[in-house]
Coordinates of C-alpha atoms in Angstrom, one line a residue:
Chain A
X24 CA 105.3 92.2 127.5
X25 CA 105.0 90.8 124.0
X26 CA 107.3 92.3 121.6
X27 CA 105.1 93.2 118.7
X28 CA 107.1 95.6 116.6
X29 CA 107.9 94.4 112.9
X30 CA 110.7 96.2 111.3
X31 CA 110.6 96.2 107.3
X32 CA 113.1 98.2 105.1
X33 CA 112.1 101.6 106.0
X34 CA 108.9 100.8 107.3
X35 CA 108.4 100.2 111.3
X36 CA 105.0 98.7 112.1
X37 CA 103.9 98.5 115.7
X38 CA 102.3 95.4 115.3
X39 CA 101.8 93.1 112.2
X40 CA 98.3 94.1 111.8
X41 CA 97.0 96.5 108.7
X42 CA 94.1 96.9 106.9
X43 CA 93.8 95.8 103.2
X44 CA 93.4 98.6 100.5
X45 CA 89.8 99.0 99.3
X46 CA 88.3 97.5 102.4
X47 CA 89.0 100.2 104.9
X48 CA 88.3 103.5 103.2
X49 CA 90.9 106.0 104.0
X50 CA 90.5 104.8 108.0
X51 CA 88.1 107.6 108.7
X52 CA 85.3 105.5 108.0
X53 CA 86.4 103.1 110.7
X54 CA 87.3 105.5 113.4
X55 CA 83.9 105.3 115.3
X56 CA 84.8 101.4 115.7
X57 CA 88.6 101.0 115.8
X58 CA 91.4 103.0 117.5
X59 CA 93.4 103.2 114.5
X60 CA 96.5 103.9 116.8
X61 CA 96.5 100.2 117.5
X62 CA 97.3 99.3 114.0
X63 CA 100.3 98.6 112.4
X64 CA 99.1 100.3 109.2
X65 CA 96.4 101.3 107.0
X66 CA 96.3 100.8 103.3
X67 CA 94.1 103.4 101.8
X68 CA 91.9 102.7 98.6
X69 CA 93.5 102.1 95.5
X70 CA 94.8 105.5 93.9
X71 CA 95.6 106.2 90.1
X72 CA 96.9 109.2 88.6
X73 CA 93.5 110.3 87.1
X74 CA 89.9 110.4 88.7
X75 CA 88.3 106.9 87.8
X76 CA 84.5 106.5 88.1
X77 CA 84.8 102.7 88.5
X78 CA 82.3 100.3 87.0
X79 CA 78.6 100.4 86.8
X80 CA 76.4 99.1 89.4
X81 CA 76.0 96.0 90.3
X82 CA 79.4 95.9 91.7
X83 CA 78.8 93.0 94.2
X84 CA 77.7 89.5 94.5
X85 CA 77.7 87.5 97.7
X86 CA 79.0 83.9 97.8
X87 CA 79.2 81.4 100.4
X88 CA 81.6 82.8 103.0
X89 CA 82.8 85.5 100.8
X90 CA 82.0 88.0 98.0
X91 CA 82.8 89.2 94.5
X92 CA 83.3 92.6 93.5
X93 CA 83.9 94.6 90.2
X94 CA 84.2 98.2 91.8
X95 CA 87.1 98.9 89.1
X96 CA 89.3 101.3 91.1
X97 CA 86.8 104.2 91.7
X98 CA 88.7 107.0 93.2
X99 CA 89.4 110.7 92.7
X100 CA 92.7 110.5 91.7
X101 CA 96.3 111.1 93.2
X102 CA 95.9 114.9 93.2
X103 CA 92.7 115.1 95.2
X104 CA 94.2 112.4 97.5
X105 CA 97.0 114.6 98.2
X106 CA 95.1 117.9 98.4
X107 CA 92.1 116.6 100.2
X108 CA 92.4 113.4 101.9
X109 CA 96.1 113.2 102.9
X110 CA 96.0 116.4 105.1
X111 CA 92.8 114.7 107.0
X112 CA 94.8 111.6 107.7
X113 CA 98.6 112.4 107.6
X114 CA 98.6 112.5 111.3
X115 CA 97.1 109.2 112.4
X116 CA 99.2 107.3 114.9
X117 CA 99.9 104.5 112.2
X118 CA 101.5 103.9 108.8
X119 CA 99.4 105.4 106.3
X120 CA 100.3 103.6 103.0
X121 CA 98.8 104.3 99.7
X122 CA 97.7 101.6 97.2
X123 CA 98.7 102.9 94.0
X124 CA 97.1 101.7 90.6
X125 CA 97.5 102.5 87.0
X126 CA 96.5 101.3 83.4
X127 CA 100.1 101.9 82.1
X128 CA 103.7 102.3 83.2
X129 CA 103.8 106.2 82.9
X130 CA 100.8 106.3 84.9
X131 CA 102.2 104.3 87.8
X132 CA 105.4 106.1 87.7
X133 CA 103.7 109.5 87.7
X134 CA 101.3 108.6 90.8
X135 CA 104.1 107.1 92.8
X136 CA 106.7 109.9 92.2
X137 CA 103.8 112.4 93.6
X138 CA 103.4 110.2 96.7
X139 CA 106.9 109.9 97.2
X140 CA 106.8 113.6 98.1
X141 CA 104.3 113.2 100.9
X142 CA 106.3 113.3 104.3
X143 CA 103.7 111.1 106.1
X144 CA 103.4 108.3 103.8
X145 CA 106.3 105.8 104.3
X146 CA 105.3 103.3 101.9
X147 CA 103.2 102.6 98.9
X148 CA 101.5 99.2 97.7
X149 CA 101.8 98.9 94.0
X150 CA 98.8 97.4 92.7
X151 CA 99.5 95.1 89.8
X152 CA 96.7 92.7 90.5
X153 CA 93.4 94.3 90.2
X154 CA 91.2 92.0 88.1
X155 CA 88.6 94.5 87.7
X156 CA 90.0 97.2 85.2
X157 CA 90.4 96.3 81.5
X158 CA 93.6 98.0 80.9
X159 CA 96.6 97.2 82.9
X160 CA 96.2 96.5 86.6
X161 CA 96.6 92.6 86.6
X162 CA 97.9 92.6 83.2
X163 CA 101.3 93.6 84.9
X164 CA 100.9 91.3 87.6
X165 CA 100.2 88.0 85.8
X166 CA 103.7 87.8 83.6
X167 CA 107.2 88.0 85.2
X168 CA 108.2 90.4 82.6
X169 CA 105.0 92.7 83.3
X170 CA 105.8 93.0 87.0
X171 CA 109.4 93.5 86.4
X172 CA 108.9 96.4 84.2
X173 CA 106.5 98.2 86.3
X174 CA 108.3 97.6 89.6
X175 CA 111.5 98.6 88.0
X176 CA 110.1 101.8 86.5
X177 CA 108.4 102.8 89.9
X178 CA 111.3 101.9 92.2
X179 CA 113.3 104.6 90.2
X180 CA 111.2 107.1 91.3
X181 CA 110.0 106.2 94.5
X182 CA 112.5 106.4 97.3
X183 CA 110.8 104.7 100.3
X184 CA 109.3 101.3 101.2
X185 CA 107.7 99.4 97.8
X186 CA 105.5 97.0 98.4
X187 CA 104.2 95.1 95.4
X188 CA 100.7 93.5 95.6
X189 CA 100.4 90.0 93.6
X190 CA 97.8 88.5 91.8
X191 CA 96.6 85.0 92.9
X192 CA 95.5 84.5 89.3
X193 CA 98.6 83.1 88.0
X194 CA 100.2 79.4 87.4
X195 CA 103.4 80.2 89.5
X196 CA 103.0 82.9 92.2
X197 CA 106.4 82.2 93.3
X198 CA 108.1 83.1 90.3
X199 CA 106.2 86.3 90.1
X200 CA 107.2 87.1 93.5
X201 CA 110.9 86.6 92.5
X202 CA 110.8 89.0 89.7
X203 CA 109.1 91.9 91.7
X204 CA 112.0 91.2 94.0
X205 CA 114.6 91.2 91.3
X206 CA 113.2 94.5 90.0
X207 CA 113.6 96.2 93.6
X208 CA 110.5 95.5 95.4
X209 CA 111.0 96.0 99.5
X210 CA 108.2 93.6 100.4
X211 CA 105.4 91.3 98.3
X212 CA 101.6 91.6 100.0
X213 CA 99.4 88.6 98.5
X214 CA 96.9 87.8 97.6
X215 CA 94.7 90.4 95.6
X216 CA 91.3 89.1 94.8
X217 CA 90.8 85.7 92.9
X218 CA 89.0 86.0 89.6
X219 CA 85.3 84.6 89.8
X220 CA 81.9 84.8 88.5
X221 CA 78.2 84.6 89.6
X222 CA 75.4 83.9 87.3
X223 CA 71.7 84.4 88.2
X224 CA 70.1 81.1 87.0
X225 CA 66.4 82.8 87.0
X226 CA 67.5 85.6 84.8
X227 CA 70.4 83.9 83.0
X228 CA 72.4 86.7 83.2
X229 CA 75.8 87.7 85.1
X230 CA 75.2 89.1 88.7
X231 CA 78.1 91.5 88.2
X232 CA 78.1 94.4 85.7
X233 CA 81.5 93.3 84.5
X234 CA 80.4 89.6 84.3
X235 CA 83.4 88.4 86.3
X236 CA 85.0 90.1 89.5
X237 CA 87.2 89.2 92.2
X238 CA 86.8 87.0 95.1
X239 CA 87.5 88.0 98.9
X240 CA 86.5 86.7 102.1
X241 CA 86.9 83.7 104.3
X242 CA 86.3 81.3 101.5
X243 CA 89.9 82.4 100.0
X244 CA 91.9 81.7 103.1
X245 CA 93.5 78.3 102.3
X246 CA 94.6 79.5 98.5
X247 CA 96.2 82.7 100.1
X248 CA 97.6 80.8 103.0
X249 CA 99.2 78.3 100.6
X250 CA 100.5 81.0 98.4
X251 CA 102.1 82.9 101.2
X252 CA 103.8 79.7 102.3
X253 CA 105.0 79.1 98.7
X254 CA 106.3 82.7 98.3
X255 CA 107.9 83.1 101.5
X256 CA 110.1 80.2 100.6
X257 CA 111.1 81.5 97.3
X258 CA 112.1 85.3 98.0
X259 CA 114.2 86.9 100.7
X260 CA 112.3 90.0 101.0
X261 CA 109.4 90.0 103.7
X262 CA 106.1 88.6 102.7
X263 CA 102.8 90.5 103.8
X264 CA 100.0 88.2 104.0
X265 CA 96.2 88.5 103.5
X266 CA 93.3 86.8 102.2
X267 CA 90.2 85.7 104.4
X268 CA 92.0 86.8 107.6
X269 CA 88.9 87.2 110.0
X270 CA 90.4 86.6 113.3
X271 CA 93.8 86.5 115.4
X272 CA 94.2 82.6 115.0
X273 CA 93.8 83.1 110.8
X274 CA 96.6 85.9 111.3
X275 CA 98.6 83.7 113.3
X276 CA 98.3 81.2 110.8
X277 CA 99.8 83.4 108.1
X278 CA 102.7 84.4 110.1
X279 CA 103.6 80.8 110.8
X280 CA 103.2 80.3 106.7
X281 CA 106.0 82.9 106.4
X282 CA 104.3 86.2 106.4
X283 CA 106.1 89.3 108.2
X284 CA 102.6 91.2 108.6
X285 CA 99.3 90.2 107.6
X286 CA 96.2 92.6 106.3
X287 CA 92.8 92.5 107.1
X288 CA 90.4 93.0 104.1
X289 CA 86.6 91.9 103.9
X290 CA 86.4 90.7 107.5
X291 CA 86.2 94.7 108.1
X292 CA 83.0 94.5 106.7
X293 CA 81.4 92.1 108.6
X294 CA 82.9 93.3 111.9
X295 CA 84.2 97.0 111.7
X296 CA 86.2 96.4 114.7
X297 CA 87.8 93.2 113.8
X298 CA 91.3 94.7 112.9
X299 CA 91.7 96.2 116.5
X300 CA 90.6 92.7 117.6
X301 CA 93.1 90.8 115.7
X302 CA 96.1 92.9 116.9
X303 CA 95.0 92.5 120.6
X304 CA 94.3 88.7 119.8
X305 CA 97.9 87.9 118.3
X306 CA 99.2 89.5 121.9
X307 CA 97.0 87.0 123.6
X308 CA 98.2 84.2 121.4
X309 CA 102.1 85.0 122.2
X310 CA 101.3 85.3 125.7
X311 CA 99.6 81.9 126.3
X312 CA 102.1 80.2 124.0
X313 CA 105.0 81.9 125.8
X314 CA 106.2 84.0 122.6
X315 CA 108.1 87.1 123.5
X316 CA 108.6 88.4 120.1
X317 CA 106.1 88.2 117.3
X318 CA 108.9 88.1 114.9
X319 CA 109.5 84.4 116.2
X320 CA 106.5 83.3 114.6
X321 CA 107.3 84.4 111.3
X322 CA 107.9 80.9 109.0
X323 CA 107.4 79.1 112.3
X324 CA 105.8 76.2 110.7
X325 CA 106.7 73.1 111.8
X326 CA 106.5 70.3 108.9
Chain B
X16 CA 60.1 112.2 130.5
X17 CA 63.0 113.7 133.0
X18 CA 65.3 111.4 132.0
X19 CA 64.9 112.5 128.2
X20 CA 66.5 115.7 129.0
X21 CA 69.2 114.3 131.3
X22 CA 70.4 111.8 128.4
X23 CA 73.9 112.5 127.1
X24 CA 73.8 112.4 123.6
X25 CA 76.2 110.0 121.3
X26 CA 76.7 110.9 117.7
X27 CA 79.2 108.1 117.2
X28 CA 78.1 104.7 115.0
X29 CA 78.2 101.8 117.3
X30 CA 78.3 98.0 116.9
X31 CA 75.9 96.8 119.5
X32 CA 74.9 93.4 120.7
X33 CA 71.2 93.6 121.0
X34 CA 68.5 91.1 122.4
X35 CA 65.3 90.4 120.6
X36 CA 62.8 91.3 123.5
X37 CA 59.7 91.2 121.7
X38 CA 58.8 89.5 118.2
X39 CA 55.6 89.7 115.8
X40 CA 55.3 88.0 112.6
X41 CA 53.6 88.5 109.5
X42 CA 53.1 86.5 106.4
X43 CA 56.5 87.3 104.9
X44 CA 58.1 89.7 107.5
X45 CA 58.6 90.2 111.3
X46 CA 58.8 93.0 113.7
X47 CA 61.9 92.6 115.9
X48 CA 61.9 95.0 119.1
X49 CA 65.8 94.8 120.0
X50 CA 67.1 95.8 123.5
X51 CA 70.6 97.3 124.2
X52 CA 72.3 96.8 127.5
X53 CA 74.3 100.3 126.6
X54 CA 72.8 103.6 125.7
X55 CA 71.7 104.0 122.0
X56 CA 73.5 106.7 119.9
X57 CA 71.0 109.3 118.2
X58 CA 69.6 108.0 115.3
X59 CA 67.8 110.1 112.7
X60 CA 64.8 108.9 110.9
X61 CA 65.7 107.1 107.4
X62 CA 69.1 105.9 108.9
X63 CA 69.6 102.3 109.0
X64 CA 71.3 99.5 110.9
X65 CA 73.3 96.5 109.5
X66 CA 72.5 93.4 111.0
X67 CA 74.9 90.4 111.2
X68 CA 73.3 87.1 110.4
X69 CA 74.9 84.4 112.3
X70 CA 74.4 80.4 111.5
X71 CA 73.5 81.2 107.8
X72 CA 76.2 80.2 105.5
X73 CA 74.4 82.0 102.6
X74 CA 74.5 85.3 104.2
X75 CA 78.3 86.5 105.0
X76 CA 77.4 90.0 104.7
X77 CA 75.5 92.0 107.1
X78 CA 72.1 92.7 106.1
X79 CA 71.2 96.5 106.2
X80 CA 67.4 97.1 107.7
X81 CA 65.8 100.6 107.8
X82 CA 65.2 101.7 111.5
X83 CA 61.5 101.3 112.0
X84 CA 61.3 102.9 115.7
X85 CA 63.4 104.0 118.6
X86 CA 63.1 104.0 122.3
X87 CA 65.8 106.1 123.8
X88 CA 64.4 105.5 127.3
X89 CA 64.3 101.7 127.2
X90 CA 67.1 101.7 124.8
X91 CA 65.2 99.5 122.2
X92 CA 65.1 99.6 118.6
X93 CA 62.4 98.2 116.2
X94 CA 63.3 96.6 112.9
X95 CA 60.5 95.5 110.4
X96 CA 62.3 92.8 108.1
X97 CA 60.8 91.4 105.2
X98 CA 61.8 87.7 104.3
X99 CA 63.4 88.0 100.9
X100 CA 66.5 85.7 100.7
X101 CA 68.0 83.2 103.2
X102 CA 69.5 85.9 105.2
X103 CA 66.3 87.7 106.0
X104 CA 64.4 84.8 106.4
X105 CA 67.1 83.4 109.1
X106 CA 66.5 86.7 110.8
X107 CA 62.7 86.7 110.7
X108 CA 63.1 83.2 112.3
X109 CA 64.8 84.5 115.2
X110 CA 63.0 83.8 118.5
X111 CA 62.6 86.2 121.4
X112 CA 65.9 86.0 123.6
X113 CA 68.1 85.8 120.4
X114 CA 71.1 88.0 120.3
X115 CA 71.5 90.4 117.2
X116 CA 74.8 91.9 116.6
X117 CA 74.1 95.2 114.8
X118 CA 75.9 98.3 113.5
X119 CA 74.2 101.4 113.7
X120 CA 73.2 104.3 112.9
X121 CA 74.4 104.2 109.5
X122 CA 73.7 106.8 106.3
X123 CA 71.9 110.0 106.1
X124 CA 68.3 110.1 107.2
X125 CA 65.5 112.3 105.7
X126 CA 65.6 116.0 105.9
X127 CA 63.6 117.6 108.8
X128 CA 60.8 119.6 107.0
X129 CA 59.9 123.2 108.1
X130 CA 57.2 124.2 110.1
X131 CA 54.9 125.7 107.2
X132 CA 55.5 122.5 105.0
X133 CA 52.9 120.2 103.6
X134 CA 54.6 116.8 103.9
X135 CA 53.6 113.7 102.3
X136 CA 55.3 110.4 103.6
X137 CA 54.9 107.8 100.4
X138 CA 56.0 104.1 101.5
X139 CA 55.7 100.9 99.4
X140 CA 55.8 97.4 100.8
X141 CA 58.6 96.9 103.3
X142 CA 59.8 100.6 102.5
X143 CA 56.8 101.8 105.0
X144 CA 59.5 100.9 108.0
X145 CA 61.6 103.9 108.1
X146 CA 58.8 106.3 107.9
X147 CA 57.2 105.6 110.9
X148 CA 60.3 106.6 112.9
X149 CA 60.9 109.7 110.5
X150 CA 57.3 110.9 111.5
X151 CA 58.0 110.3 115.3
X152 CA 61.2 112.6 114.9
X153 CA 59.4 115.3 113.0
X154 CA 56.6 115.5 116.2
X155 CA 59.4 115.1 118.6
X156 CA 62.0 117.7 116.9
X157 CA 62.7 120.5 119.0
X158 CA 61.4 123.1 116.3
X159 CA 57.6 123.5 116.0
X160 CA 55.9 120.2 114.6
X161 CA 54.4 120.6 111.0
X162 CA 51.3 122.7 111.4
X163 CA 49.3 120.7 109.0
X164 CA 50.4 117.1 110.5
X165 CA 52.0 114.1 108.6
X166 CA 50.0 112.3 106.1
X167 CA 51.2 108.8 105.2
X168 CA 50.4 107.3 101.7
X169 CA 51.0 103.5 102.0
X170 CA 50.8 101.2 99.2
X171 CA 51.2 97.5 99.0
X172 CA 50.3 94.7 96.5
X173 CA 47.6 93.3 98.9
X174 CA 46.6 94.3 102.3
X175 CA 48.8 91.7 103.5
X176 CA 51.6 93.9 102.7
X177 CA 50.3 96.6 104.9
X178 CA 51.4 96.0 108.5
X179 CA 51.3 97.8 111.7
X180 CA 48.7 100.5 110.5
X181 CA 47.5 101.6 113.9
X182 CA 51.2 102.5 114.6
X183 CA 51.1 104.8 111.5
X184 CA 47.5 106.3 112.3
X185 CA 49.1 107.1 115.8
X186 CA 51.5 109.6 113.9
X187 CA 49.4 111.1 111.1
X188 CA 46.5 110.6 108.8
X189 CA 47.1 107.5 106.7
X190 CA 45.9 107.0 103.0
X191 CA 46.3 103.6 101.5
X192 CA 46.3 101.9 98.0
X193 CA 46.6 98.3 97.0
X194 CA 47.3 96.8 93.6
X195 CA 44.1 94.4 93.9
X196 CA 42.0 96.7 95.8
X197 CA 41.7 94.8 98.9
X198 CA 42.4 97.8 101.0
X199 CA 42.1 101.5 100.4
X200 CA 42.0 102.8 96.8
X201 CA 42.7 100.1 94.1
X202 CA 45.9 101.0 92.2
X203 CA 49.5 102.4 92.7
X204 CA 50.4 105.2 95.4
X205 CA 50.8 107.6 92.5
X206 CA 47.1 107.0 91.6
X207 CA 45.6 107.9 94.9
X208 CA 43.0 110.6 94.7
X209 CA 44.7 112.6 97.4
X210 CA 47.5 113.7 94.9
X211 CA 44.5 116.1 93.2
X212 CA 43.1 117.1 96.7
X213 CA 45.9 117.8 99.2
X214 CA 48.1 120.6 99.2
X215 CA 51.7 119.3 99.3
X216 CA 55.2 120.8 98.9
X217 CA 57.5 118.2 100.2
X218 CA 57.5 114.3 99.4
X219 CA 59.5 111.4 101.3
X220 CA 59.4 108.2 99.9
X221 CA 60.8 104.8 100.3
X222 CA 59.8 101.8 98.4
X223 CA 60.3 99.5 95.4
X224 CA 62.6 101.1 92.8
X225 CA 59.8 101.3 90.2
X226 CA 57.4 103.0 92.8
X227 CA 60.1 105.6 93.9
X228 CA 60.6 106.2 90.2
X229 CA 57.0 106.9 89.4
X230 CA 56.7 109.3 92.7
X231 CA 59.7 111.1 91.6
X232 CA 58.1 111.5 88.0
X233 CA 54.9 112.9 89.8
X234 CA 57.0 115.2 92.1
X235 CA 59.0 116.4 89.0
X236 CA 55.6 117.2 87.2
X237 CA 54.0 119.0 90.1
X238 CA 57.3 120.6 91.1
X239 CA 57.3 119.2 94.5
X240 CA 60.7 119.0 96.7
X241 CA 61.0 115.3 96.9
X242 CA 63.5 112.7 98.9
X243 CA 63.8 108.9 98.2
X244 CA 65.4 106.4 100.2
X245 CA 67.5 103.8 98.0
X246 CA 68.3 100.4 98.9
X247 CA 71.2 99.4 96.6
X248 CA 72.8 96.0 97.3
X249 CA 75.8 96.7 99.9
X250 CA 78.8 95.2 101.7
X251 CA 80.2 97.2 103.8
X252 CA 77.3 99.7 104.9
X253 CA 80.1 102.4 106.1
X254 CA 81.2 104.2 102.7
X255 CA 84.6 101.6 102.4
X256 CA 83.7 99.1 99.6
X257 CA 82.0 101.1 97.2
X258 CA 79.8 98.6 95.9
X259 CA 76.6 99.9 96.5
X260 CA 76.9 103.1 94.3
X261 CA 74.2 105.0 92.4
X262 CA 75.1 106.9 89.5
X263 CA 74.1 110.4 90.2
X264 CA 74.8 113.8 88.7
X265 CA 77.8 114.1 91.0
X266 CA 79.0 110.6 89.6
X267 CA 78.9 107.3 91.6
X268 CA 78.2 107.8 95.1
X269 CA 77.6 105.3 98.1
X270 CA 74.2 104.7 98.5
X271 CA 75.1 103.5 102.1
X272 CA 77.2 106.9 103.3
X273 CA 75.9 109.7 100.9
X274 CA 72.3 108.2 101.1
X275 CA 70.4 106.1 101.5
X276 CA 68.3 109.3 101.1
X277 CA 68.7 111.5 98.2
X278 CA 66.8 114.3 96.8
X279 CA 65.6 113.4 93.5
X280 CA 67.5 116.4 92.0
X281 CA 70.7 114.7 92.7
X282 CA 69.9 111.5 90.6
X283 CA 69.9 110.7 87.3
X284 CA 66.3 109.2 87.3

């Protein structure tokens, strides 16, 4: 029997597989395809203090082995989440983690404080890396001082596991991760989407309504893997790896690169059952390779 | 027929590996009959299937395709697919015997008419596809079928766009327009003479955006109840990614989950 439990500060995952924010709705959308109790956690859609309509259509452009999106954090606000969605999903037999976003520090703090009061949410993922909102989001995540400020402020009001999601759109992601760690993050998750663009040569117009958008999917995996490796060498807190993971083998690669757990994102769109398959596939890999505890794989890269 | 009544109903969404058992090719489209080894879930007219395109590096995401017909007895569905870009071209080129991974049924179908309704099903181009199965569900519905029958108004640029007309004629009266006059009345669907002669109180439309907007305009002018089926570009097909939104009176709504069928009163056009 392979041990799959991952213990993070104040957050125990039954296995290292979580689903990435914005790709798994509130879990309900996937309940017909995946036994949610077989997952380490689900990270629900980005939640902001106030209702956000998001960006205009078109919000998506398909790319080779990936996609660009500029959804722009469409959500009904944290109060709606607490009143309407939380009661429906709080008793899932998995960790329900809320991704919290904002356009200024006060908004982040106010939303995080409200989530802090929810008994059945053991962690938040602080989204300082959304590339699709004009104000804030990524602005905080691309400088050490920005990430330090927002992490510190949220840390003061949030008492459970604080995961900070990092942007890959920086020169040195390890420095940013160190700044988050110094400001009190319990873990860092990476990568958010890579800023990209698509143009229609026939019309000479951008494909996306916001001109640029975030790239995700299998195509970003090598970049994500490299960043996870760099960050895991730099920080002492656990690293959660994501970016293009589409199979158990991909997940294993992230663990070997130094991730303590992983998230599955865009692959959920291609195979809505993939998260459960990856969780099972990790166990199969361990059995095949005589690994008794998944934690043995973390940082197990042989150089 | 007996097995139809003994069938256990399954209302979940499913991921099914189908096998293509029959194929009919048209000029820029193909009709695929897909067979499932397992029982099909219940499918409503107007719902869609999200089809994975294997072996095509330009089609990373699934392709949402209207469900054209369903046979619960044989566990088959028919998909009528138009070649648009690389992904749908690849699907149309698949041979009989090929496997196709499909998520279904997705979205909300058309609203069932009432017994006394005079209904018109308006299809343009490949938008004719879901209307056939919807018409069949109207006839097979446990409630009394629509007393005045089903009328189809189908439009194409030329007669080549109008495929499988015999299938539609089996389900109701078929009226046709083509832009070039090669079949039926010349012009757009909204210009057909039946608008002046037939009593209609419910319209169901699926087709290109300009056609549906034109139909919606006619419906508004005449005060007729009208549902349209949208096809905004999707990524997930199940309401998770929020990419396919339509800006409605209720704000941005996912076409895949809240639609694809919308009453025009909910829309801003």
